[in-house]
Amino acid sequence: MKKFILPILFSIAIISCKNEKNEETTVEETPELAMQVAQSSGLENWKDVESMEFTFNIERNGETLATRAWKWNPNSDQVTLDSKGEQITYNRTQQMDSLAQSADRAFINDVYWLLPQFKLAWDTGKQVTYPDSTAGKMVQVQYTGDDGYTPGDRYDMVIDENMMINKWMYYPKGKTEPAMITSFEDYKDYGGIKIATNHRSEDGTLNIYFSDINITKK
């Protein structure tokens, strides 16, 4: 295997608690509003996805801090990461060495930014509630399991009139104040799957965005 140095910036990129789930979840298993949010972004079209490519980018004050290009086959769960000219391929259904595990932490993080609305339906080990909010409808996701990379994290998602995530607040385990608040904007439609391609902090200094998104259908 080619030597690979993984540029993960945990200080400014959240890490999803749960491992990726590929199967659809029924309405009975997911609270109604959360399921509506997932469906509004095209959850029913996910079953037709053969492969997905996307690049996750972090920019602060106009400086690019990280760029990670991914290729993912959701059915086989084979993942390829390309970063700074180095490449690693691994399968999430098989035992992973330390290098693959390090890459997988980044993968779970980046997919959570890419498809959090679907993870409302996919993820287990979570509690979903709908607290009152002056910002409008809110879906609060508290991870309660202990089988992910960062159990105990919480995500408060503000939902707009189109049942799309408008912004979110991220609370690391045990924190009472959000560590990060970012927008969800510049939604684009990729074969019936709607993805927010830009996430900006309130002060405008941080931009987490996606480029080179390509979805191949079966």
PDB file of C-alpha atoms in Angstrom:
ATOM      1  CA  MET A   1       0.000   0.000   0.000  1.00  0.00           C
ATOM      2  CA  LYS A   2       1.276   3.434  -0.875  1.00  0.00           C
ATOM      3  CA  LYS A   3       2.283   5.591   2.068  1.00  0.00           C
ATOM      4  CA  PHE A   4      -0.456   8.079   2.822  1.00  0.00           C
ATOM      5  CA  ILE A   5      -0.535  11.137   5.062  1.00  0.00           C
ATOM      6  CA  LEU A   6      -4.098  12.069   5.949  1.00  0.00           C
ATOM      7  CA  PRO A   7      -4.777  15.806   6.373  1.00  0.00           C
ATOM      8  CA  ILE A   8      -7.701  15.748   8.828  1.00  0.00           C
ATOM      9  CA  LEU A   9      -8.549  19.029  10.537  1.00  0.00           C
ATOM     10  CA  PHE A  10     -10.695  17.954  13.466  1.00  0.00           C
ATOM     11  CA  SER A  11     -10.702  21.419  15.016  1.00  0.00           C
ATOM     12  CA  ILE A  12     -12.936  22.864  12.304  1.00  0.00           C
ATOM     13  CA  ALA A  13     -14.720  19.863  10.809  1.00  0.00           C
ATOM     14  CA  ILE A  14     -17.271  17.920  12.810  1.00  0.00           C
ATOM     15  CA  ILE A  15     -17.110  14.150  12.976  1.00  0.00           C
ATOM     16  CA  SER A  16     -20.322  12.183  12.601  1.00  0.00           C
ATOM     17  CA  CYS A  17     -21.047   9.792  15.414  1.00  0.00           C
ATOM     18  CA  LYS A  18     -22.549   6.943  13.442  1.00  0.00           C
ATOM     19  CA  ASN A  19     -21.371   4.600  10.751  1.00  0.00           C
ATOM     20  CA  GLU A  20     -23.054   4.945   7.391  1.00  0.00           C
ATOM     21  CA  LYS A  21     -26.258   2.992   6.791  1.00  0.00           C
ATOM     22  CA  ASN A  22     -27.207   2.130   3.229  1.00  0.00           C
ATOM     23  CA  GLU A  23     -30.663   0.684   3.734  1.00  0.00           C
ATOM     24  CA  GLU A  24     -33.827   2.762   3.729  1.00  0.00           C
ATOM     25  CA  THR A  25     -35.713   3.168   6.997  1.00  0.00           C
ATOM     26  CA  THR A  26     -39.475   3.057   7.304  1.00  0.00           C
ATOM     27  CA  VAL A  27     -41.608   5.980   8.449  1.00  0.00           C
ATOM     28  CA  GLU A  28     -42.429   4.089  11.647  1.00  0.00           C
ATOM     29  CA  GLU A  29     -38.735   3.949  12.579  1.00  0.00           C
ATOM     30  CA  THR A  30     -38.053   7.654  12.074  1.00  0.00           C
ATOM     31  CA  PRO A  31     -40.113  10.523  13.572  1.00  0.00           C
ATOM     32  CA  GLU A  32     -42.422  12.144  11.037  1.00  0.00           C
ATOM     33  CA  LEU A  33     -40.787  15.570  10.577  1.00  0.00           C
ATOM     34  CA  ALA A  34     -37.304  14.079  10.291  1.00  0.00           C
ATOM     35  CA  MET A  35     -38.548  11.663   7.641  1.00  0.00           C
ATOM     36  CA  GLN A  36     -40.199  14.534   5.745  1.00  0.00           C
ATOM     37  CA  VAL A  37     -36.846  16.331   5.689  1.00  0.00           C
ATOM     38  CA  ALA A  38     -35.126  13.210   4.327  1.00  0.00           C
ATOM     39  CA  GLN A  39     -37.814  12.670   1.706  1.00  0.00           C
ATOM     40  CA  SER A  40     -37.756  16.319   0.584  1.00  0.00           C
ATOM     41  CA  SER A  41     -34.112  15.856  -0.396  1.00  0.00           C
ATOM     42  CA  GLY A  42     -34.849  12.730  -2.435  1.00  0.00           C
ATOM     43  CA  LEU A  43     -34.404   9.821  -0.042  1.00  0.00           C
ATOM     44  CA  GLU A  44     -36.487   7.590  -2.316  1.00  0.00           C
ATOM     45  CA  ASN A  45     -33.928   8.108  -5.114  1.00  0.00           C
ATOM     46  CA  TRP A  46     -30.984   6.846  -3.067  1.00  0.00           C
ATOM     47  CA  LYS A  47     -31.794   3.213  -3.868  1.00  0.00           C
ATOM     48  CA  ASP A  48     -30.874   3.932  -7.506  1.00  0.00           C
ATOM     49  CA  VAL A  49     -27.376   5.235  -6.715  1.00  0.00           C
ATOM     50  CA  GLU A  50     -24.548   3.056  -8.020  1.00  0.00           C
ATOM     51  CA  SER A  51     -21.634   5.317  -7.125  1.00  0.00           C
ATOM     52  CA  MET A  52     -20.927   8.809  -5.907  1.00  0.00           C
ATOM     53  CA  GLU A  53     -17.984  11.171  -6.241  1.00  0.00           C
ATOM     54  CA  PHE A  54     -17.517  14.426  -4.346  1.00  0.00           C
ATOM     55  CA  THR A  55     -14.806  16.725  -3.044  1.00  0.00           C
ATOM     56  CA  PHE A  56     -14.967  18.163   0.468  1.00  0.00           C
ATOM     57  CA  ASN A  57     -13.232  21.534   0.915  1.00  0.00           C
ATOM     58  CA  ILE A  58     -12.497  23.687   3.970  1.00  0.00           C
ATOM     59  CA  GLU A  59     -11.650  27.348   3.505  1.00  0.00           C
ATOM     60  CA  ARG A  60     -10.953  29.898   6.239  1.00  0.00           C
ATOM     61  CA  ASN A  61     -10.390  33.582   5.524  1.00  0.00           C
ATOM     62  CA  GLY A  62      -9.920  32.747   1.851  1.00  0.00           C
ATOM     63  CA  GLU A  63      -7.227  30.141   2.517  1.00  0.00           C
ATOM     64  CA  THR A  64      -7.847  26.502   1.575  1.00  0.00           C
ATOM     65  CA  LEU A  65      -7.074  24.319   4.584  1.00  0.00           C
ATOM     66  CA  ALA A  66      -8.209  20.911   3.344  1.00  0.00           C
ATOM     67  CA  THR A  67      -9.423  19.217   0.171  1.00  0.00           C
ATOM     68  CA  ARG A  68     -10.503  15.581   0.099  1.00  0.00           C
ATOM     69  CA  ALA A  69     -11.826  13.874  -3.049  1.00  0.00           C
ATOM     70  CA  TRP A  70     -13.963  10.774  -2.517  1.00  0.00           C
ATOM     71  CA  LYS A  71     -15.300   7.938  -4.643  1.00  0.00           C
ATOM     72  CA  TRP A  72     -17.918   5.791  -2.907  1.00  0.00           C
ATOM     73  CA  ASN A  73     -19.923   2.751  -3.917  1.00  0.00           C
ATOM     74  CA  PRO A  74     -22.775   2.647  -1.343  1.00  0.00           C
ATOM     75  CA  ASN A  75     -23.741  -0.938  -2.235  1.00  0.00           C
ATOM     76  CA  SER A  76     -20.320  -2.524  -1.706  1.00  0.00           C
ATOM     77  CA  ASP A  77     -19.169   0.246   0.688  1.00  0.00           C
ATOM     78  CA  GLN A  78     -15.853   0.547  -1.124  1.00  0.00           C
ATOM     79  CA  VAL A  79     -14.303   3.971  -0.624  1.00  0.00           C
ATOM     80  CA  THR A  80     -11.399   5.725  -2.323  1.00  0.00           C
ATOM     81  CA  LEU A  81      -9.841   8.879  -0.904  1.00  0.00           C
ATOM     82  CA  ASP A  82      -7.543  11.144  -2.923  1.00  0.00           C
ATOM     83  CA  SER A  83      -5.835  13.944  -1.009  1.00  0.00           C
ATOM     84  CA  LYS A  84      -2.734  15.879  -1.986  1.00  0.00           C
ATOM     85  CA  GLY A  85      -1.978  13.393  -4.739  1.00  0.00           C
ATOM     86  CA  GLU A  86      -1.999  10.404  -2.384  1.00  0.00           C
ATOM     87  CA  GLN A  87      -4.703   7.751  -2.657  1.00  0.00           C
ATOM     88  CA  ILE A  88      -6.125   5.050  -0.423  1.00  0.00           C
ATOM     89  CA  THR A  89      -8.883   2.523  -1.178  1.00  0.00           C
ATOM     90  CA  TYR A  90     -10.599   0.436   1.485  1.00  0.00           C
ATOM     91  CA  ASN A  91     -13.882  -1.361   2.142  1.00  0.00           C
ATOM     92  CA  ARG A  92     -15.987  -0.368   5.128  1.00  0.00           C
ATOM     93  CA  THR A  93     -17.485  -3.868   5.457  1.00  0.00           C
ATOM     94  CA  GLN A  94     -14.058  -5.397   6.039  1.00  0.00           C
ATOM     95  CA  GLN A  95     -11.586  -5.089   8.874  1.00  0.00           C
ATOM     96  CA  MET A  96      -9.648  -1.848   8.537  1.00  0.00           C
ATOM     97  CA  ASP A  97      -6.049  -1.155   9.511  1.00  0.00           C
ATOM     98  CA  SER A  98      -5.094   2.083  11.256  1.00  0.00           C
ATOM     99  CA  LEU A  99      -4.585   3.898   7.955  1.00  0.00           C
ATOM    100  CA  ALA A 100      -8.017   2.942   6.671  1.00  0.00           C
ATOM    101  CA  GLN A 101      -9.609   3.824  10.011  1.00  0.00           C
ATOM    102  CA  SER A 102      -8.033   7.260   9.875  1.00  0.00           C
ATOM    103  CA  ALA A 103      -9.390   7.762   6.373  1.00  0.00           C
ATOM    104  CA  ASP A 104     -12.780   6.447   7.454  1.00  0.00           C
ATOM    105  CA  ARG A 105     -13.073   9.064  10.201  1.00  0.00           C
ATOM    106  CA  ALA A 106     -12.668  11.713   7.518  1.00  0.00           C
ATOM    107  CA  PHE A 107     -15.135   9.913   5.255  1.00  0.00           C
ATOM    108  CA  ILE A 108     -17.846   9.754   7.928  1.00  0.00           C
ATOM    109  CA  ASN A 109     -17.286  13.430   8.696  1.00  0.00           C
ATOM    110  CA  ASP A 110     -17.531  14.493   5.062  1.00  0.00           C
ATOM    111  CA  VAL A 111     -20.581  12.344   4.298  1.00  0.00           C
ATOM    112  CA  TYR A 112     -22.333  13.819   7.320  1.00  0.00           C
ATOM    113  CA  TRP A 113     -21.849  17.291   5.882  1.00  0.00           C
ATOM    114  CA  LEU A 114     -22.971  16.030   2.475  1.00  0.00           C
ATOM    115  CA  LEU A 115     -26.095  14.049   3.420  1.00  0.00           C
ATOM    116  CA  PRO A 116     -27.226  14.828   6.993  1.00  0.00           C
ATOM    117  CA  GLN A 117     -30.870  14.817   5.907  1.00  0.00           C
ATOM    118  CA  PHE A 118     -30.565  11.179   4.816  1.00  0.00           C
ATOM    119  CA  LYS A 119     -28.750  10.231   7.998  1.00  0.00           C
ATOM    120  CA  LEU A 120     -31.881  11.298   9.857  1.00  0.00           C
ATOM    121  CA  ALA A 121     -33.370   8.140   8.337  1.00  0.00           C
ATOM    122  CA  TRP A 122     -30.273   5.927   8.158  1.00  0.00           C
ATOM    123  CA  ASP A 123     -28.615   6.303  11.539  1.00  0.00           C
ATOM    124  CA  THR A 124     -29.401   4.181  14.561  1.00  0.00           C
ATOM    125  CA  GLY A 125     -28.423   4.993  18.136  1.00  0.00           C
ATOM    126  CA  LYS A 126     -29.952   8.450  18.056  1.00  0.00           C
ATOM    127  CA  GLN A 127     -32.797  10.346  19.715  1.00  0.00           C
ATOM    128  CA  VAL A 128     -34.735  12.811  17.549  1.00  0.00           C
ATOM    129  CA  THR A 129     -36.787  15.594  19.150  1.00  0.00           C
ATOM    130  CA  TYR A 130     -38.409  18.838  17.988  1.00  0.00           C
ATOM    131  CA  PRO A 131     -37.628  21.648  20.452  1.00  0.00           C
ATOM    132  CA  ASP A 132     -39.289  25.058  20.224  1.00  0.00           C
ATOM    133  CA  SER A 133     -37.143  27.559  18.359  1.00  0.00           C
ATOM    134  CA  THR A 134     -37.498  31.213  17.425  1.00  0.00           C
ATOM    135  CA  ALA A 135     -35.721  30.312  14.166  1.00  0.00           C
ATOM    136  CA  GLY A 136     -38.635  28.087  13.093  1.00  0.00           C
ATOM    137  CA  LYS A 137     -38.950  24.313  12.876  1.00  0.00           C
ATOM    138  CA  MET A 138     -36.040  22.460  14.387  1.00  0.00           C
ATOM    139  CA  VAL A 139     -34.923  18.833  14.348  1.00  0.00           C
ATOM    140  CA  GLN A 140     -32.589  17.993  17.221  1.00  0.00           C
ATOM    141  CA  VAL A 141     -30.491  14.847  16.872  1.00  0.00           C
ATOM    142  CA  GLN A 142     -28.771  13.493  19.972  1.00  0.00           C
ATOM    143  CA  TYR A 143     -26.542  10.466  19.431  1.00  0.00           C
ATOM    144  CA  THR A 144     -26.908   8.044  22.314  1.00  0.00           C
ATOM    145  CA  GLY A 145     -25.028   4.963  21.097  1.00  0.00           C
ATOM    146  CA  ASP A 146     -21.407   4.109  21.800  1.00  0.00           C
ATOM    147  CA  ASP A 147     -20.429   2.444  18.529  1.00  0.00           C
ATOM    148  CA  GLY A 148     -19.445   5.515  16.527  1.00  0.00           C
ATOM    149  CA  TYR A 149     -16.378   7.729  16.441  1.00  0.00           C
ATOM    150  CA  THR A 150     -17.814  10.513  18.628  1.00  0.00           C
ATOM    151  CA  PRO A 151     -20.796   9.310  20.671  1.00  0.00           C
ATOM    152  CA  GLY A 152     -22.778  11.916  22.588  1.00  0.00           C
ATOM    153  CA  ASP A 153     -22.682  14.646  19.944  1.00  0.00           C
ATOM    154  CA  ARG A 154     -25.788  16.702  19.159  1.00  0.00           C
ATOM    155  CA  TYR A 155     -26.939  18.495  16.016  1.00  0.00           C
ATOM    156  CA  ASP A 156     -29.723  21.100  15.976  1.00  0.00           C
ATOM    157  CA  MET A 157     -31.047  21.475  12.420  1.00  0.00           C
ATOM    158  CA  VAL A 158     -33.221  24.448  11.470  1.00  0.00           C
ATOM    159  CA  ILE A 159     -35.768  23.468   8.809  1.00  0.00           C
ATOM    160  CA  ASP A 160     -37.234  25.891   6.250  1.00  0.00           C
ATOM    161  CA  GLU A 161     -40.701  25.968   4.665  1.00  0.00           C
ATOM    162  CA  ASN A 162     -39.565  23.532   1.951  1.00  0.00           C
ATOM    163  CA  MET A 163     -38.546  20.931   4.543  1.00  0.00           C
ATOM    164  CA  MET A 164     -34.871  21.521   3.802  1.00  0.00           C
ATOM    165  CA  ILE A 165     -32.094  22.103   6.338  1.00  0.00           C
ATOM    166  CA  ASN A 166     -31.420  25.848   6.470  1.00  0.00           C
ATOM    167  CA  LYS A 167     -28.614  25.818   9.045  1.00  0.00           C
ATOM    168  CA  TRP A 168     -27.346  23.745  11.939  1.00  0.00           C
ATOM    169  CA  MET A 169     -25.643  24.042  15.296  1.00  0.00           C
ATOM    170  CA  TYR A 170     -23.120  21.425  16.374  1.00  0.00           C
ATOM    171  CA  TYR A 171     -22.703  20.531  20.054  1.00  0.00           C
ATOM    172  CA  PRO A 172     -19.796  18.208  20.866  1.00  0.00           C
ATOM    173  CA  LYS A 173     -20.362  15.696  23.651  1.00  0.00           C
ATOM    174  CA  GLY A 174     -21.108  17.394  26.962  1.00  0.00           C
ATOM    175  CA  LYS A 175     -21.060  20.947  25.573  1.00  0.00           C
ATOM    176  CA  THR A 176     -23.899  23.362  26.327  1.00  0.00           C
ATOM    177  CA  GLU A 177     -22.853  25.923  23.712  1.00  0.00           C
ATOM    178  CA  PRO A 178     -22.477  25.147  19.995  1.00  0.00           C
ATOM    179  CA  ALA A 179     -18.938  24.654  18.751  1.00  0.00           C
ATOM    180  CA  MET A 180     -20.032  25.580  15.234  1.00  0.00           C
ATOM    181  CA  ILE A 181     -22.990  27.216  13.489  1.00  0.00           C
ATOM    182  CA  THR A 182     -23.119  27.092   9.692  1.00  0.00           C
ATOM    183  CA  SER A 183     -25.602  27.677   6.910  1.00  0.00           C
ATOM    184  CA  PHE A 184     -26.906  25.151   4.401  1.00  0.00           C
ATOM    185  CA  GLU A 185     -27.128  26.928   1.072  1.00  0.00           C
ATOM    186  CA  ASP A 186     -26.666  26.668  -2.690  1.00  0.00           C
ATOM    187  CA  TYR A 187     -28.728  23.490  -2.942  1.00  0.00           C
ATOM    188  CA  LYS A 188     -28.304  21.631  -6.211  1.00  0.00           C
ATOM    189  CA  ASP A 189     -30.229  18.668  -7.615  1.00  0.00           C
ATOM    190  CA  TYR A 190     -28.207  15.596  -8.624  1.00  0.00           C
ATOM    191  CA  GLY A 191     -30.579  13.131 -10.240  1.00  0.00           C
ATOM    192  CA  GLY A 192     -33.302  13.811  -7.706  1.00  0.00           C
ATOM    193  CA  ILE A 193     -30.958  14.064  -4.707  1.00  0.00           C
ATOM    194  CA  LYS A 194     -30.715  17.602  -3.325  1.00  0.00           C
ATOM    195  CA  ILE A 195     -27.459  18.619  -1.690  1.00  0.00           C
ATOM    196  CA  ALA A 196     -26.428  21.866   0.006  1.00  0.00           C
ATOM    197  CA  THR A 197     -23.073  22.633  -1.594  1.00  0.00           C
ATOM    198  CA  ASN A 198     -22.039  25.504   0.714  1.00  0.00           C
ATOM    199  CA  HIS A 199     -21.863  25.891   4.501  1.00  0.00           C
ATOM    200  CA  ARG A 200     -20.766  29.270   5.828  1.00  0.00           C
ATOM    201  CA  SER A 201     -20.138  30.367   9.399  1.00  0.00           C
ATOM    202  CA  GLU A 202     -22.102  33.330  10.742  1.00  0.00           C
ATOM    203  CA  ASP A 203     -19.056  35.611  10.721  1.00  0.00           C
ATOM    204  CA  GLY A 204     -18.192  34.604   7.150  1.00  0.00           C
ATOM    205  CA  THR A 205     -14.655  33.457   7.974  1.00  0.00           C
ATOM    206  CA  LEU A 206     -15.304  29.752   7.424  1.00  0.00           C
ATOM    207  CA  ASN A 207     -16.681  28.098   4.295  1.00  0.00           C
ATOM    208  CA  ILE A 208     -17.092  24.343   3.996  1.00  0.00           C
ATOM    209  CA  TYR A 209     -18.158  23.489   0.486  1.00  0.00           C
ATOM    210  CA  PHE A 210     -18.496  20.633  -1.987  1.00  0.00           C
ATOM    211  CA  SER A 211     -17.258  20.488  -5.553  1.00  0.00           C
ATOM    212  CA  ASP A 212     -17.063  17.870  -8.325  1.00  0.00           C
ATOM    213  CA  ILE A 213     -20.233  16.098  -7.158  1.00  0.00           C
ATOM    214  CA  ASN A 214     -21.210  13.300  -9.518  1.00  0.00           C
ATOM    215  CA  ILE A 215     -23.820  10.608  -8.931  1.00  0.00           C
ATOM    216  CA  THR A 216     -24.052   7.537 -11.162  1.00  0.00           C
ATOM    217  CA  LYS A 217     -27.355   5.678 -11.188  1.00  0.00           C
ATOM    218  CA  LYS A 218     -27.824   1.925 -11.629  1.00  0.00           C
TER     219      LYS A 218
END
